PDB file of C-alpha atoms and ligand atoms in Angstrom:
ATOM      1  CA  MET A1402     -39.155 -44.898  34.184  1.00 47.00           C
ATOM      2  CA  SER A1403     -42.519 -45.033  35.101  1.00 49.00           C
ATOM      3  CA  ASN A1404     -42.407 -44.673  38.397  1.00 56.00           C
ATOM      4  CA  CYS A1405     -39.783 -41.747  40.964  1.00 63.00           C
ATOM      5  CA  ASP A1406     -39.773 -43.549  44.680  1.00 67.00           C
ATOM      6  CA  SER A1407     -36.737 -40.297  45.195  1.00 68.00           C
ATOM      7  CA  CYS A1408     -39.326 -37.758  45.832  1.00 70.00           C
ATOM      8  CA  SER A1409     -42.316 -37.551  48.713  1.00 69.00           C
ATOM      9  CA  ASP A1410     -44.993 -34.864  47.150  1.00 71.00           C
ATOM     10  CA  GLY A1411     -46.324 -34.991  43.432  1.00 69.00           C
ATOM     11  CA  SER A1412     -44.584 -31.898  41.976  1.00 74.00           C
ATOM     12  CA  CYS A1413     -41.339 -33.758  40.231  1.00 78.00           C
ATOM     13  CA  ALA A1414     -41.795 -33.889  36.259  1.00 76.00           C
ATOM     14  CA  VAL A1415     -41.874 -38.014  36.264  1.00 74.00           C
ATOM     15  CA  LYS A1416     -44.975 -37.972  38.974  1.00 75.00           C
ATOM     16  CA  GLN A1417     -46.360 -35.716  36.465  1.00 75.00           C
ATOM     17  CA  SER A1418     -45.911 -37.423  33.795  1.00 77.00           C
ATOM     18  CA  ASP A1419     -46.978 -40.685  35.109  1.00 79.00           C
ATOM     19  CA  ALA A1420     -49.973 -38.886  36.281  1.00 78.00           C
ATOM     20  CA  ALA A1421     -50.542 -37.654  32.421  1.00 76.00           C
ATOM     21  CA  ASN A1422     -50.363 -40.933  30.530  1.00 82.00           C
ATOM     22  CA  ASP A1423     -52.748 -42.013  33.655  1.00 85.00           C
ATOM     23  CA  GLU A1424     -54.870 -39.086  32.290  1.00 85.00           C
ATOM     24  CA  GLN A1425     -55.198 -39.803  28.885  1.00 84.00           C
ATOM     25  CA  ALA A1426     -55.508 -43.566  29.478  1.00 89.00           C
ATOM     26  CA  GLN A1427     -58.555 -42.518  31.147  1.00 88.00           C
ATOM     27  CA  ILE A1428     -59.359 -40.088  28.489  1.00 87.00           C
ATOM     28  CA  ARG A1429     -58.850 -43.150  25.674  1.00 89.00           C
ATOM     29  CA  ARG A1430     -60.738 -45.719  27.741  1.00 92.00           C
ATOM     30  CA  ASN A1431     -64.262 -43.268  28.024  1.00 91.00           C
ATOM     31  CA  LEU A1432     -63.548 -42.806  23.912  1.00 94.00           C
ATOM     32  CA  ALA A1433     -63.579 -46.412  23.429  1.00 95.00           C
ATOM     33  CA  ILE A1434     -66.226 -47.241  25.701  1.00 94.00           C
ATOM     34  CA  ARG A1435     -68.862 -44.530  24.505  1.00 95.00           C
ATOM     35  CA  LEU A1436     -67.995 -45.585  20.448  1.00 96.00           C
ATOM     36  CA  CYS A1437     -68.592 -49.044  21.043  1.00 95.00           C
ATOM     37  CA  GLY A1438     -72.187 -48.155  21.305  1.00 95.00           C
ATOM     38  CA  ILE A1439     -72.124 -46.390  18.245  1.00 97.00           C
ATOM     39  CA  ARG A1440     -72.589 -48.836  15.246  1.00 97.00           C
ATOM     40  CA  HIS A1441     -71.786 -46.489  12.279  1.00 97.00           C
ATOM     41  CA  LYS A1442     -69.426 -43.644  12.224  1.00 98.00           C
ATOM     42  CA  VAL A1443     -70.014 -41.160   8.747  1.00 98.00           C
ATOM     43  CA  LEU A1444     -67.500 -37.912   8.186  1.00 98.00           C
ATOM     44  CA  VAL A1445     -69.678 -35.548   5.911  1.00 98.00           C
ATOM     45  CA  MET A1446     -66.573 -33.971   3.995  1.00 97.00           C
ATOM     46  CA  SER A1447     -66.187 -31.372   1.038  1.00 95.00           C
ATOM     47  CA  GLY A1448     -62.853 -30.473  -0.313  1.00 92.00           C
ATOM     48  CA  LYS A1449     -64.362 -26.722  -0.234  1.00 90.00           C
ATOM     49  CA  GLY A1450     -66.209 -24.584   1.971  1.00 94.00           C
ATOM     50  CA  GLY A1451     -69.442 -23.115   1.136  1.00 93.00           C
ATOM     51  CA  VAL A1452     -70.764 -26.052  -1.537  1.00 94.00           C
ATOM     52  CA  GLY A1453     -73.906 -27.401   1.568  1.00 96.00           C
ATOM     53  CA  LYS A1454     -71.689 -29.792   3.129  1.00 97.00           C
ATOM     54  CA  SER A1455     -73.087 -28.599   6.672  1.00 98.00           C
ATOM     55  CA  THR A1456     -76.824 -28.420   5.005  1.00 98.00           C
ATOM     56  CA  THR A1457     -76.304 -31.590   3.796  1.00 98.00           C
ATOM     57  CA  ALA A1458     -75.248 -33.553   7.175  1.00 98.00           C
ATOM     58  CA  VAL A1459     -78.103 -31.883   8.952  1.00 98.00           C
ATOM     59  CA  ASN A1460     -80.597 -32.616   6.287  1.00 98.00           C
ATOM     60  CA  LEU A1461     -79.044 -36.176   5.705  1.00 98.00           C
ATOM     61  CA  ALA A1462     -79.096 -37.021   9.774  1.00 98.00           C
ATOM     62  CA  PHE A1463     -83.173 -36.508   9.755  1.00 98.00           C
ATOM     63  CA  ALA A1464     -83.565 -38.508   6.854  1.00 98.00           C
ATOM     64  CA  LEU A1465     -81.685 -41.377   8.785  1.00 98.00           C
ATOM     65  CA  VAL A1466     -83.942 -40.646  11.673  1.00 98.00           C
ATOM     66  CA  GLU A1467     -86.929 -40.784   9.259  1.00 98.00           C
ATOM     67  CA  LYS A1468     -85.890 -44.031   8.391  1.00 98.00           C
ATOM     68  CA  GLY A1469     -86.471 -45.348  11.753  1.00 98.00           C
ATOM     69  CA  PHE A1470     -82.076 -45.656  13.064  1.00 98.00           C
ATOM     70  CA  LYS A1471     -80.780 -43.781  16.409  1.00 98.00           C
ATOM     71  CA  VAL A1472     -78.618 -41.199  14.791  1.00 98.00           C
ATOM     72  CA  GLY A1473     -76.461 -37.980  16.181  1.00 98.00           C
ATOM     73  CA  LEU A1474     -74.812 -35.097  14.271  1.00 98.00           C
ATOM     74  CA  LEU A1475     -71.709 -34.177  15.564  1.00 98.00           C
ATOM     75  CA  ASP A1476     -70.699 -30.877  14.016  1.00 98.00           C
ATOM     76  CA  ILE A1477     -66.578 -30.667  14.501  1.00 97.00           C
ATOM     77  CA  ASP A1478     -66.012 -27.210  12.244  1.00 96.00           C
ATOM     78  CA  LEU A1479     -64.933 -25.428  15.424  1.00 95.00           C
ATOM     79  CA  HIS A1480     -64.207 -22.525  13.392  1.00 95.00           C
ATOM     80  CA  GLY A1481     -67.572 -22.188  11.443  1.00 93.00           C
ATOM     81  CA  PRO A1482     -69.934 -24.216  13.127  1.00 96.00           C
ATOM     82  CA  SER A1483     -73.660 -23.704  11.262  1.00 96.00           C
ATOM     83  CA  VAL A1484     -74.988 -27.128  13.116  1.00 97.00           C
ATOM     84  CA  PRO A1485     -76.651 -24.931  16.302  1.00 97.00           C
ATOM     85  CA  THR A1486     -78.275 -22.218  13.417  1.00 97.00           C
ATOM     86  CA  MET A1487     -79.399 -24.855  11.121  1.00 98.00           C
ATOM     87  CA  CYS A1488     -80.860 -26.718  13.785  1.00 98.00           C
ATOM     88  CA  GLY A1489     -82.937 -23.366  15.262  1.00 97.00           C
ATOM     89  CA  LEU A1490     -80.485 -24.323  18.589  1.00 97.00           C
ATOM     90  CA  ALA A1491     -78.648 -21.373  18.502  1.00 95.00           C
ATOM     91  CA  GLY A1492     -77.351 -19.540  21.893  1.00 94.00           C
ATOM     92  CA  GLN A1493     -78.580 -23.082  23.509  1.00 95.00           C
ATOM     93  CA  HIS A1494     -76.312 -25.158  26.102  1.00 96.00           C
ATOM     94  CA  PRO A1495     -76.038 -28.743  26.395  1.00 96.00           C
ATOM     95  CA  GLN A1496     -76.695 -30.162  30.221  1.00 97.00           C
ATOM     96  CA  ALA A1497     -74.327 -31.981  32.272  1.00 95.00           C
ATOM     97  CA  SER A1498     -75.514 -35.810  34.175  1.00 96.00           C
ATOM     98  CA  GLU A1499     -73.612 -38.129  35.314  1.00 95.00           C
ATOM     99  CA  GLU A1500     -73.008 -40.447  32.212  1.00 93.00           C
ATOM    100  CA  GLY A1501     -71.459 -36.731  31.078  1.00 95.00           C
ATOM    101  CA  ILE A1502     -72.705 -33.765  28.798  1.00 97.00           C
ATOM    102  CA  VAL A1503     -76.028 -34.560  27.345  1.00 98.00           C
ATOM    103  CA  PRO A1504     -76.559 -33.616  23.563  1.00 98.00           C
ATOM    104  CA  LEU A1505     -79.372 -31.509  22.547  1.00 98.00           C
ATOM    105  CA  GLU A1506     -82.078 -32.983  21.097  1.00 98.00           C
ATOM    106  CA  VAL A1507     -84.262 -32.025  17.460  1.00 98.00           C
ATOM    107  CA  SER A1508     -86.983 -34.110  16.718  1.00 97.00           C
ATOM    108  CA  GLY A1509     -85.326 -37.432  17.579  1.00 98.00           C
ATOM    109  CA  LEU A1510     -81.985 -36.160  16.031  1.00 98.00           C
ATOM    110  CA  LYS A1511     -78.808 -35.937  18.985  1.00 98.00           C
ATOM    111  CA  LEU A1512     -77.015 -32.911  18.325  1.00 98.00           C
ATOM    112  CA  MET A1513     -73.221 -31.847  20.089  1.00 98.00           C
ATOM    113  CA  SER A1514     -71.541 -28.775  18.195  1.00 97.00           C
ATOM    114  CA  ILE A1515     -68.892 -26.643  19.601  1.00 95.00           C
ATOM    115  CA  GLY A1516     -71.123 -23.726  19.055  1.00 95.00           C
ATOM    116  CA  PHE A1517     -72.603 -25.213  21.797  1.00 96.00           C
ATOM    117  CA  LEU A1518     -70.222 -24.614  24.441  1.00 93.00           C
ATOM    118  CA  LEU A1519     -69.547 -21.038  23.149  1.00 91.00           C
ATOM    119  CA  ALA A1520     -70.794 -18.067  25.697  1.00 85.00           C
ATOM    120  CA  SER A1521     -72.036 -16.627  22.195  1.00 86.00           C
ATOM    121  CA  SER A1522     -72.424 -17.408  18.410  1.00 85.00           C
ATOM    122  CA  GLY A1523     -69.962 -14.190  17.352  1.00 88.00           C
ATOM    123  CA  GLN A1524     -67.286 -16.164  20.033  1.00 90.00           C
ATOM    124  CA  ALA A1525     -64.489 -16.982  17.840  1.00 93.00           C
ATOM    125  CA  THR A1526     -62.589 -20.161  18.394  1.00 92.00           C
ATOM    126  CA  ILE A1527     -59.358 -19.403  19.045  1.00 91.00           C
ATOM    127  CA  MET A1528     -57.538 -22.794  18.705  1.00 89.00           C
ATOM    128  CA  ARG A1529     -54.618 -24.755  16.636  1.00 90.00           C
ATOM    129  CA  GLY A1530     -53.559 -28.397  15.614  1.00 87.00           C
ATOM    130  CA  PRO A1531     -53.329 -30.304  19.262  1.00 90.00           C
ATOM    131  CA  MET A1532     -56.126 -27.729  21.445  1.00 93.00           C
ATOM    132  CA  LYS A1533     -58.185 -28.828  18.711  1.00 96.00           C
ATOM    133  CA  HIS A1534     -58.084 -32.650  18.067  1.00 96.00           C
ATOM    134  CA  GLY A1535     -58.347 -32.408  22.220  1.00 94.00           C
ATOM    135  CA  ALA A1536     -61.437 -30.613  21.524  1.00 95.00           C
ATOM    136  CA  ILE A1537     -62.947 -33.278  19.625  1.00 97.00           C
ATOM    137  CA  GLN A1538     -62.069 -36.330  21.511  1.00 96.00           C
ATOM    138  CA  GLN A1539     -63.975 -34.448  24.087  1.00 94.00           C
ATOM    139  CA  LEU A1540     -66.774 -33.913  21.579  1.00 96.00           C
ATOM    140  CA  LEU A1541     -67.051 -37.609  21.233  1.00 96.00           C
ATOM    141  CA  ALA A1542     -65.549 -39.037  24.450  1.00 95.00           C
ATOM    142  CA  ASP A1543     -67.412 -36.735  27.003  1.00 95.00           C
ATOM    143  CA  VAL A1544     -70.735 -36.740  25.268  1.00 97.00           C
ATOM    144  CA  ASP A1545     -73.430 -39.227  26.785  1.00 97.00           C
ATOM    145  CA  TRP A1546     -74.658 -40.448  22.835  1.00 97.00           C
ATOM    146  CA  GLY A1547     -75.495 -43.630  23.867  1.00 97.00           C
ATOM    147  CA  GLU A1548     -76.353 -46.288  21.761  1.00 97.00           C
ATOM    148  CA  LEU A1549     -76.383 -45.186  18.383  1.00 98.00           C
ATOM    149  CA  ASP A1550     -77.041 -46.567  14.797  1.00 98.00           C
ATOM    150  CA  PHE A1551     -75.005 -43.916  12.853  1.00 98.00           C
ATOM    151  CA  LEU A1552     -72.961 -40.709  14.205  1.00 98.00           C
ATOM    152  CA  LEU A1553     -72.173 -38.010  11.261  1.00 98.00           C
ATOM    153  CA  VAL A1554     -69.555 -36.006  12.022  1.00 98.00           C
ATOM    154  CA  ASP A1555     -69.760 -32.672   9.647  1.00 98.00           C
ATOM    155  CA  CYS A1556     -65.777 -31.580   9.561  1.00 98.00           C
ATOM    156  CA  PRO A1557     -64.943 -28.444   8.460  1.00 97.00           C
ATOM    157  CA  PRO A1558     -64.284 -28.374   4.521  1.00 96.00           C
ATOM    158  CA  GLY A1559     -60.584 -28.845   3.502  1.00 95.00           C
ATOM    159  CA  THR A1560     -58.151 -31.947   4.804  1.00 95.00           C
ATOM    160  CA  GLY A1561     -56.894 -30.251   7.943  1.00 95.00           C
ATOM    161  CA  ASP A1562     -56.261 -30.934  11.638  1.00 96.00           C
ATOM    162  CA  GLU A1563     -60.045 -31.078  12.688  1.00 97.00           C
ATOM    163  CA  PRO A1564     -61.203 -34.394   9.548  1.00 97.00           C
ATOM    164  CA  LEU A1565     -57.653 -35.896  10.211  1.00 97.00           C
ATOM    165  CA  SER A1566     -58.260 -35.956  14.328  1.00 97.00           C
ATOM    166  CA  ALA A1567     -61.417 -37.334  13.436  1.00 98.00           C
ATOM    167  CA  VAL A1568     -60.252 -40.540  11.335  1.00 98.00           C
ATOM    168  CA  GLN A1569     -57.975 -41.019  14.145  1.00 97.00           C
ATOM    169  CA  LEU A1570     -60.561 -40.994  17.013  1.00 97.00           C
ATOM    170  CA  LEU A1571     -63.084 -42.564  15.624  1.00 97.00           C
ATOM    171  CA  GLY A1572     -60.762 -45.296  14.298  1.00 92.00           C
ATOM    172  CA  ALA A1573     -61.469 -48.862  12.087  1.00 88.00           C
ATOM    173  CA  GLY A1574     -65.596 -48.757  10.955  1.00 88.00           C
ATOM    174  CA  ALA A1575     -66.153 -44.977  10.313  1.00 97.00           C
ATOM    175  CA  ALA A1576     -65.998 -43.645   6.683  1.00 98.00           C
ATOM    176  CA  ALA A1577     -67.000 -40.901   4.800  1.00 98.00           C
ATOM    177  CA  VAL A1578     -69.460 -39.173   2.000  1.00 98.00           C
ATOM    178  CA  VAL A1579     -67.740 -36.229  -0.041  1.00 97.00           C
ATOM    179  CA  VAL A1580     -69.767 -33.199  -1.129  1.00 96.00           C
ATOM    180  CA  THR A1581     -69.071 -31.169  -3.868  1.00 93.00           C
ATOM    181  CA  THR A1582     -71.377 -29.442  -6.299  1.00 92.00           C
ATOM    182  CA  PRO A1583     -70.462 -29.820 -10.240  1.00 89.00           C
ATOM    183  CA  GLN A1584     -68.106 -27.226 -11.173  1.00 85.00           C
ATOM    184  CA  GLU A1585     -64.637 -28.160 -12.001  1.00 81.00           C
ATOM    185  CA  VAL A1586     -62.767 -25.343  -9.429  1.00 82.00           C
ATOM    186  CA  ALA A1587     -64.636 -27.559  -6.373  1.00 80.00           C
ATOM    187  CA  LEU A1588     -64.203 -30.976  -8.026  1.00 85.00           C
ATOM    188  CA  ILE A1589     -60.651 -30.403  -8.513  1.00 87.00           C
ATOM    189  CA  ASP A1590     -60.588 -30.090  -4.483  1.00 90.00           C
ATOM    190  CA  VAL A1591     -62.646 -32.768  -4.250  1.00 92.00           C
ATOM    191  CA  GLU A1592     -59.772 -35.429  -5.695  1.00 93.00           C
ATOM    192  CA  LYS A1593     -58.077 -34.143  -2.667  1.00 95.00           C
ATOM    193  CA  SER A1594     -60.452 -34.917  -0.255  1.00 96.00           C
ATOM    194  CA  LEU A1595     -60.330 -38.988  -1.866  1.00 96.00           C
ATOM    195  CA  SER A1596     -56.549 -38.934  -1.957  1.00 96.00           C
ATOM    196  CA  PHE A1597     -56.757 -37.594   1.668  1.00 97.00           C
ATOM    197  CA  CYS A1598     -58.931 -40.291   2.410  1.00 97.00           C
ATOM    198  CA  ASN A1599     -57.364 -42.603   0.270  1.00 97.00           C
ATOM    199  CA  ASP A1600     -54.188 -42.437   2.493  1.00 97.00           C
ATOM    200  CA  LEU A1601     -55.585 -42.704   5.526  1.00 97.00           C
ATOM    201  CA  ASN A1602     -57.322 -46.293   5.209  1.00 97.00           C
ATOM    202  CA  LEU A1603     -61.053 -44.469   5.125  1.00 97.00           C
ATOM    203  CA  PRO A1604     -63.330 -46.066   3.379  1.00 97.00           C
ATOM    204  CA  VAL A1605     -65.599 -44.066   0.444  1.00 98.00           C
ATOM    205  CA  ILE A1606     -69.572 -44.557   1.048  1.00 98.00           C
ATOM    206  CA  GLY A1607     -69.551 -41.858  -1.686  1.00 97.00           C
ATOM    207  CA  LEU A1608     -69.945 -38.640  -3.700  1.00 96.00           C
ATOM    208  CA  ILE A1609     -72.404 -35.884  -3.270  1.00 96.00           C
ATOM    209  CA  GLU A1610     -73.392 -33.433  -5.719  1.00 95.00           C
ATOM    210  CA  ASN A1611     -75.559 -30.630  -3.951  1.00 95.00           C
ATOM    211  CA  MET A1612     -76.576 -27.108  -6.352  1.00 94.00           C
ATOM    212  CA  SER A1613     -77.076 -29.913  -8.717  1.00 93.00           C
ATOM    213  CA  GLY A1614     -79.247 -27.917 -11.158  1.00 93.00           C
ATOM    214  CA  PHE A1615     -81.814 -25.651 -10.816  1.00 92.00           C
ATOM    215  CA  ILE A1616     -85.837 -25.743 -11.241  1.00 79.00           C
ATOM    216  CA  CYS A1617     -87.374 -22.608 -12.216  1.00 84.00           C
ATOM    217  CA  PRO A1618     -90.265 -22.104  -9.582  1.00 82.00           C
ATOM    218  CA  HIS A1619     -91.733 -20.004 -12.697  1.00 88.00           C
ATOM    219  CA  CYS A1620     -91.781 -21.279 -15.544  1.00 85.00           C
ATOM    220  CA  ASN A1621     -90.345 -25.415 -13.935  1.00 75.00           C
ATOM    221  CA  GLN A1622     -87.365 -25.297 -16.769  1.00 80.00           C
ATOM    222  CA  LEU A1623     -83.872 -26.850 -15.563  1.00 80.00           C
ATOM    223  CA  SER A1624     -81.029 -24.342 -15.636  1.00 89.00           C
ATOM    224  CA  ASP A1625     -77.001 -25.868 -14.428  1.00 90.00           C
ATOM    225  CA  ILE A1626     -76.256 -22.931 -13.067  1.00 89.00           C
ATOM    226  CA  PHE A1627     -73.000 -24.475 -12.140  1.00 87.00           C
ATOM    227  CA  LYS A1628     -73.116 -27.182 -15.206  1.00 82.00           C
ATOM    228  CA  SER A1629     -74.497 -30.445 -14.989  1.00 82.00           C
ATOM    229  CA  GLY A1630     -72.295 -33.603 -15.231  1.00 84.00           C
ATOM    230  CA  GLY A1631     -69.089 -32.668 -13.188  1.00 86.00           C
ATOM    231  CA  GLY A1632     -69.815 -35.497 -10.247  1.00 88.00           C
ATOM    232  CA  ASP A1633     -70.910 -37.934 -12.406  1.00 91.00           C
ATOM    233  CA  ARG A1634     -67.011 -37.838 -14.657  1.00 90.00           C
ATOM    234  CA  LEU A1635     -65.062 -37.747 -11.327  1.00 90.00           C
ATOM    235  CA  ALA A1636     -66.975 -40.489  -9.966  1.00 92.00           C
ATOM    236  CA  GLU A1637     -66.316 -42.447 -13.184  1.00 92.00           C
ATOM    237  CA  LYS A1638     -63.214 -41.485 -13.068  1.00 91.00           C
ATOM    238  CA  THR A1639     -62.448 -42.045  -9.317  1.00 92.00           C
ATOM    239  CA  GLY A1640     -64.652 -45.301  -9.077  1.00 95.00           C
ATOM    240  CA  VAL A1641     -66.549 -43.564  -6.053  1.00 96.00           C
ATOM    241  CA  ALA A1642     -70.207 -44.096  -6.601  1.00 96.00           C
ATOM    242  CA  MET A1643     -72.379 -41.286  -6.601  1.00 96.00           C
ATOM    243  CA  LEU A1644     -74.784 -41.583  -4.335  1.00 97.00           C
ATOM    244  CA  GLY A1645     -77.452 -38.527  -4.784  1.00 95.00           C
ATOM    245  CA  LYS A1646     -78.099 -35.361  -6.724  1.00 95.00           C
ATOM    246  CA  ILE A1647     -79.503 -32.152  -4.562  1.00 95.00           C
ATOM    247  CA  PRO A1648     -80.858 -29.575  -6.840  1.00 94.00           C
ATOM    248  CA  LEU A1649     -80.953 -26.061  -6.020  1.00 95.00           C
ATOM    249  CA  ASP A1650     -83.567 -24.562  -3.724  1.00 94.00           C
ATOM    250  CA  PRO A1651     -83.845 -21.375  -2.062  1.00 93.00           C
ATOM    251  CA  ARG A1652     -86.113 -22.854   0.488  1.00 94.00           C
ATOM    252  CA  LEU A1653     -82.923 -24.930   1.684  1.00 96.00           C
ATOM    253  CA  VAL A1654     -81.418 -21.345   1.993  1.00 96.00           C
ATOM    254  CA  VAL A1655     -84.555 -20.288   4.145  1.00 96.00           C
ATOM    255  CA  SER A1656     -85.018 -23.257   5.765  1.00 96.00           C
ATOM    256  CA  GLY A1657     -81.035 -23.194   6.926  1.00 96.00           C
ATOM    257  CA  ASP A1658     -81.255 -19.730   7.918  1.00 97.00           C
ATOM    258  CA  ASP A1659     -84.695 -20.153  10.358  1.00 97.00           C
ATOM    259  CA  GLY A1660     -83.359 -22.876  11.829  1.00 97.00           C
ATOM    260  CA  LYS A1661     -86.140 -25.785  10.330  1.00 97.00           C
ATOM    261  CA  PRO A1662     -84.380 -28.084   8.504  1.00 97.00           C
ATOM    262  CA  HIS A1663     -85.704 -28.650   5.198  1.00 98.00           C
ATOM    263  CA  ILE A1664     -86.976 -32.117   5.316  1.00 98.00           C
ATOM    264  CA  LEU A1665     -88.386 -31.572   8.095  1.00 97.00           C
ATOM    265  CA  SER A1666     -89.860 -27.958   6.875  1.00 97.00           C
ATOM    266  CA  CYS A1667     -90.274 -29.408   2.930  1.00 96.00           C
ATOM    267  CA  PRO A1668     -90.740 -33.226   2.805  1.00 97.00           C
ATOM    268  CA  GLU A1669     -92.471 -32.952  -0.579  1.00 95.00           C
ATOM    269  CA  SER A1670     -89.646 -31.142  -2.042  1.00 93.00           C
ATOM    270  CA  THR A1671     -87.612 -32.347  -4.538  1.00 93.00           C
ATOM    271  CA  CYS A1672     -84.555 -31.549  -2.850  1.00 95.00           C
ATOM    272  CA  SER A1673     -86.427 -33.802   0.533  1.00 97.00           C
ATOM    273  CA  GLU A1674     -86.558 -36.833  -2.100  1.00 96.00           C
ATOM    274  CA  ALA A1675     -83.098 -36.525  -3.355  1.00 96.00           C
ATOM    275  CA  ILE A1676     -81.684 -36.399   0.439  1.00 98.00           C
ATOM    276  CA  ARG A1677     -83.769 -39.692   1.499  1.00 98.00           C
ATOM    277  CA  GLN A1678     -81.986 -41.753  -1.508  1.00 97.00           C
ATOM    278  CA  THR A1679     -78.815 -40.842  -0.812  1.00 98.00           C
ATOM    279  CA  ALA A1680     -79.478 -42.088   2.969  1.00 98.00           C
ATOM    280  CA  THR A1681     -80.128 -44.989   1.392  1.00 98.00           C
ATOM    281  CA  ALA A1682     -77.075 -45.015  -0.481  1.00 97.00           C
ATOM    282  CA  VAL A1683     -75.729 -44.510   2.870  1.00 97.00           C
ATOM    283  CA  VAL A1684     -77.242 -47.211   4.559  1.00 97.00           C
ATOM    284  CA  THR A1685     -76.903 -49.721   1.592  1.00 97.00           C
ATOM    285  CA  PHE A1686     -73.044 -48.970   2.368  1.00 96.00           C
ATOM    286  CA  TRP A1687     -73.417 -51.349   4.938  1.00 89.00           C
ATOM    287  CA  ASP A1688     -75.920 -53.633   3.880  1.00 85.00           C
ATOM    288  CA  GLY A1689     -74.954 -57.541   4.796  1.00 60.00           C
ATOM    289  CA  GLU A1690     -73.069 -56.802   8.090  1.00 68.00           C
TER     290      GLU A1690
HETATM  291  P1  ADP B1020     -70.995 -25.315   3.807  1.00 82.75           P
HETATM  292  O1  ADP B1020     -70.758 -26.715   5.493  1.00 82.75           O
HETATM  293  O2  ADP B1020     -70.211 -27.102   2.424  1.00 82.75           O
HETATM  294  O3  ADP B1020     -69.864 -24.249   3.996  1.00 82.75           O
HETATM  295  P2  ADP B1020     -73.551 -24.941   4.078  1.00 82.75           P
HETATM  296  O4  ADP B1020     -73.941 -26.069   4.255  1.00 82.75           O
HETATM  297  O5  ADP B1020     -73.118 -23.513   5.704  1.00 82.75           O
HETATM  298  O6  ADP B1020     -72.071 -25.273   3.498  1.00 82.75           O
HETATM  299  O7  ADP B1020     -74.186 -23.992   2.923  1.00 82.75           O
HETATM  300  C1  ADP B1020     -73.525 -22.509   2.098  1.00 82.75           C
HETATM  301  C2  ADP B1020     -75.325 -21.716   1.890  1.00 82.75           C
HETATM  302  O8  ADP B1020     -75.611 -22.582   0.485  1.00 82.75           O
HETATM  303  C3  ADP B1020     -76.283 -22.231   3.177  1.00 82.75           C
HETATM  304  O9  ADP B1020     -76.490 -20.152   2.854  1.00 82.75           O
HETATM  305  C4  ADP B1020     -77.257 -23.057   2.300  1.00 82.75           C
HETATM  306  O10 ADP B1020     -78.706 -22.410   2.832  1.00 82.75           O
HETATM  307  C5  ADP B1020     -77.084 -22.723   1.139  1.00 82.75           C
HETATM  308  N1  ADP B1020     -77.168 -24.081   0.206  1.00 82.75           N
HETATM  309  C6  ADP B1020     -76.953 -25.421   0.766  1.00 82.75           C
HETATM  310  N2  ADP B1020     -77.291 -26.269  -0.191  1.00 82.75           N
HETATM  311  C7  ADP B1020     -77.987 -25.587  -1.048  1.00 82.75           C
HETATM  312  C8  ADP B1020     -79.736 -26.069  -2.342  1.00 82.75           C
HETATM  313  N3  ADP B1020     -79.523 -27.326  -2.680  1.00 82.75           N
HETATM  314  N4  ADP B1020     -80.045 -25.020  -3.020  1.00 82.75           N
HETATM  315  C9  ADP B1020     -79.879 -23.731  -2.051  1.00 82.75           C
HETATM  316  N5  ADP B1020     -79.057 -23.200  -1.095  1.00 82.75           N
HETATM  317  C10 ADP B1020     -77.937 -23.925  -0.654  1.00 82.75           C
END
């Protein structure tokens, strides 16, 4: 039944259901319009927390800006958004315009995070599945992203509600990069991320091995703190490309905490160079389109 003629007011369940369906259709339409302006959508995933996924997402986004692309970064780590702090925007809130919520901007990168919508950085996000889906839908559809070459989506670790909603909402044309560290305990979880992508028909651009060796600033010797070669072995086993290896560098911790992304504050470092190479590999994935 699509309408009810026997009630004169709008309070009956049928009319309310019709109104809800209209609202959902409108939201889906808004989302489709927003996504139309975005050429490539890249989910940044990890099997585990703490492997440097957000650090990688932020620096990869700036590396793409550096290459002259129009880039947005959406942080959907709803329970632990780090992008506001890492980009020096903690405590800031977006403005609204007739076109929608205006993303915040740093050095040409458009940014949106649930963190910008909370009253304070210490406020907990208390949400479960359907609410998370609605929140991610709004962060995509209600934000005035404009025309973008790349939208990077920083997902929380694992294969739960947020990446699943993101894949469903972004639809065809999205792809994933998976960030890992070289040791076995991290790699086991990466296989789960790859299986998630496979099951959802989400193309995998490749793996990024972060914390890949440490070059001592005093003696210049390389130490493999988290072992070595794990990412390469996994890439070989799964047939997924290895996009780049980012070494451990204490300056990444400082730049993340200070809100000055490493690639901007230390553009000449080995890490920045590795991130640029990774960005080139991401761009190459779509070559020929
Ligand atoms: P995740 O998003 O996977 O939870 P984060 O990006 O928040 O991880 O990084 C966790 C911590 O590790 C942060 O303090 C960050 O500065 C640090 N970190 C990330 N990558 C590196 C690296 N290559 N070298 C040194 N520290 C790093």
